[in-house]
C-alpha atoms as one frame of an Amber mdcrd trajectory, in Angstrom:
protein
   6.157 -45.601 -22.554   3.077 -43.675 -21.501   2.758 -41.578 -24.671  -0.823
 -40.668 -25.577  -0.176 -40.732 -29.314   2.488 -41.570 -31.863   3.202 -38.490
 -33.965   6.304 -39.452 -35.963   5.283 -42.830 -37.427   8.601 -44.408 -36.405
  10.518 -42.127 -38.760  14.152 -41.371 -38.060  16.480 -38.588 -39.122  15.605
 -35.311 -40.833  12.448 -35.183 -42.968  11.844 -32.061 -45.100   8.214 -31.830
 -46.204   8.566 -28.598 -48.197  12.022 -28.365 -49.725  13.347 -24.777 -50.186
  14.480 -23.598 -53.612  17.744 -22.223 -52.221  19.994 -23.056 -49.299  18.273
 -22.489 -45.964  19.660 -23.402 -42.566  18.453 -24.698 -39.227  20.385 -24.136
 -36.005  19.385 -27.102 -33.855  20.242 -27.692 -30.205  19.497 -31.284 -29.245
  20.469 -34.145 -26.984  22.410 -36.922 -28.707  21.365 -40.256 -27.218  24.425
 -42.075 -28.562  26.950 -39.527 -27.298  24.860 -38.919 -24.166  25.364 -35.179
 -24.335  23.838 -31.931 -25.614  25.186 -30.376 -28.811  24.347 -27.785 -31.469
  24.196 -28.489 -35.196  23.949 -26.194 -38.207  21.932 -28.034 -40.863  21.514
 -27.215 -44.555  17.814 -28.005 -44.992  17.880 -28.296 -48.783  20.863 -30.644
 -48.788  19.802 -32.405 -45.551  23.396 -32.084 -44.453  25.023 -31.165 -41.139
  27.370 -28.257 -41.894  28.938 -27.943 -38.452  28.611 -29.257 -34.893  29.487
 -27.507 -31.614  30.254 -29.653 -28.550  31.576 -27.447 -25.728  33.438 -28.713
 -22.675  30.564 -28.762 -20.166  32.768 -29.549 -17.181  34.854 -26.462 -17.937
  31.712 -24.356 -18.450  30.459 -25.324 -15.003  33.837 -24.671 -13.399  33.388
 -20.916 -13.924  30.322 -20.779 -11.668  30.315 -19.995  -7.951  26.647 -20.914
  -7.491  27.326 -24.563  -6.646  25.894 -24.324  -3.117  22.433 -23.448  -4.395
  22.496 -24.792  -7.973  24.353 -28.095  -8.123  25.797 -27.664 -11.612  28.297
 -30.507 -11.300  25.486 -32.947 -10.490  22.330 -31.612 -12.169  24.071 -30.040
 -15.182  27.017 -32.339 -15.813  27.844 -33.506 -19.342  25.121 -36.167 -19.515
  22.425 -33.810 -18.172  23.385 -30.390 -19.523  20.841 -29.115 -22.082  21.911
 -26.277 -24.381  18.986 -23.864 -24.623  18.268 -21.250 -27.315  21.776 -20.863
 -28.860  22.616 -17.733 -30.864  24.873 -18.015 -33.920  27.163 -15.207 -35.117
  28.313 -14.840 -38.721  31.885 -15.905 -37.845  30.729 -19.166 -36.262  30.816
 -18.023 -32.621  27.920 -19.246 -30.511  26.186 -17.973 -27.367  24.939 -20.863
 -25.229  23.477 -21.597 -21.820  21.492 -24.328 -20.125  18.748 -23.953 -17.524
  20.136 -22.091 -14.494  23.673 -22.168 -15.873  26.202 -19.476 -16.888  25.983
 -17.774 -20.282  29.034 -18.584 -22.405  30.402 -17.613 -25.786  32.240 -20.320
 -27.713  34.049 -20.139 -31.039  33.706 -22.290 -34.155  35.896 -24.969 -32.537
  33.814 -24.925 -29.307  36.584 -23.182 -27.345  35.240 -21.033 -24.505  35.788
 -17.304 -25.145  34.071 -15.934 -22.036  31.540 -16.977 -19.405  29.104 -14.905
 -17.345  28.306 -16.447 -13.967  24.561 -16.078 -13.445  21.708 -18.595 -13.422
  20.388 -18.000 -16.959  17.412 -19.801 -18.459  14.936 -19.876 -21.354  15.158
 -17.446 -24.301  18.011 -15.394 -25.742  17.118 -12.443 -27.989  19.175  -9.735
 -29.729  18.062  -6.090 -29.678  18.572  -3.256 -32.187  21.950  -2.375 -30.618
  23.304  -5.934 -30.982  23.023  -6.582 -27.269  21.203  -9.594 -25.836  18.270
  -9.934 -23.443  18.052 -13.100 -21.397  16.031 -14.275 -18.351  17.994 -15.141
 -15.225  17.365 -16.061 -11.610  19.023 -13.970  -8.926  21.281 -16.124  -6.735
  21.144 -15.265  -3.896  17.756 -13.671  -4.370  17.107  -9.999  -3.607  13.453
 -10.628  -2.790  12.370 -13.739  -0.927   9.521 -15.295   0.997  11.572 -15.381
   4.187  13.496 -18.530   3.307  17.105 -18.935   4.389  19.200 -19.943   1.381
  22.121 -20.750   3.683  20.356 -24.022   4.425  21.505 -25.175   0.998  19.936
 -27.585  -1.468  17.886 -29.524   1.080  15.379 -26.644   1.119  13.767 -25.298
  -2.054  14.926 -21.729  -2.504  12.628 -18.928  -3.541  13.008 -18.123  -7.261
  13.572 -14.436  -7.918  13.428 -14.156 -11.735  14.927 -11.151 -13.472  15.823
  -9.688 -16.842  19.345  -8.936 -18.032  20.894  -7.139 -20.999  24.340  -8.433
 -21.954  26.800  -7.062 -24.504  28.493  -9.104 -27.214  31.640  -9.316 -25.066
  29.860 -10.529 -21.938  29.401  -7.246 -20.051  26.251  -6.823 -17.948  24.507
  -3.644 -19.163  21.256  -3.887 -17.197  19.606  -6.274 -14.740  16.417  -6.110
 -12.712  14.245  -8.396 -10.594  10.726  -8.706 -12.018   9.230  -8.789  -8.547
  11.079  -5.522  -7.865   9.562  -4.095 -11.067   6.107  -4.918  -9.699   6.961
  -3.392  -6.316   8.432  -0.216  -7.874   5.162   0.303  -9.788   2.826  -0.473
  -6.839   1.733  -3.730  -8.459   3.012  -6.146  -5.824  -0.388  -7.846  -5.655
   0.446  -9.322  -9.071   3.410 -11.290  -7.700   1.131 -14.000  -6.286  -1.978
 -14.049  -8.507  -3.111 -17.334  -6.962  -1.362 -19.594  -4.483   1.871 -18.682
  -2.719   4.639 -20.292  -4.764   8.405 -20.819  -4.635   8.348 -19.868  -8.340
   5.948 -16.912  -8.514   6.961 -15.436 -11.906   8.479 -18.092 -14.192   9.763
 -15.782 -16.919   9.778 -17.586 -20.278  10.734 -14.959 -22.833  12.043 -11.418
 -23.347  11.279  -9.764 -26.700  13.053  -6.447 -27.421  11.055  -3.699 -29.166
  12.725  -2.763 -32.451  10.771   0.334 -33.537   8.739   3.218 -32.113   4.943
   3.205 -32.273   2.115   4.992 -30.489   2.217   2.454 -27.676   5.902   1.563
 -27.186   9.418   2.757 -27.945  12.557   1.190 -29.318  14.486  -0.147 -26.336
  11.389  -1.357 -24.456  10.998  -5.077 -23.807   8.005  -7.399 -23.712   8.124
  -9.976 -20.908   6.207 -13.254 -21.020   5.416 -14.604 -17.520   3.842 -18.026
 -17.268   2.513 -17.927 -13.726   0.830 -14.549 -14.228  -0.494 -15.588 -17.667
   0.709 -12.122 -18.587   2.583 -10.177 -21.254   4.174  -7.083 -19.713   5.686
  -4.088 -21.532   8.632  -2.676 -19.570  10.796   0.361 -20.229  14.255  -0.109
 -18.618
């Protein structure tokens, strides 16, 4: 209800409009309306066949987090509401997954949990040239705030302090930094609030690692995409 236009012409299932000559694959994270849960599928596009499905134990994933006072994982991210975002597939069938403001977890081919990293991760997940991963996260509790007291709990909207994090393949934190602190360190704090004062001043959407040296950037740098600044920022950790 309320849709402006119908774009799928009541079609169901997978439709391939340009069939590949050889086997190509799609890693698809989606919400299954029949199972009422989020899952990940590996699909052979040419054969239109699901090769494998991952369905992790969401209740167990949430049990590793200690952020329940601020982020109500067991209510807002329970099985029927958890949305797997930007999964990363390894050659052996292991999978890196997270939701929005949920821990980052590595699961195996059988969806067993191998490790979990307890931070409020969100949006993209990208691998760099050293086989480490860059991922946006929100600092909980925040390091920089607008004077709000997070001890008041979920009844008060907490100030969102977005940051960047580099994580190793085995779940070790290699680097983390608040983006607002990056602005402050470089005397650019006026960019934190480009317009109105907001509880969500940055809204980091994507981190893209630099893979080669050029005149303007070096391997190991990262590009940051920030929605509320309408800005792409090049940062050297």
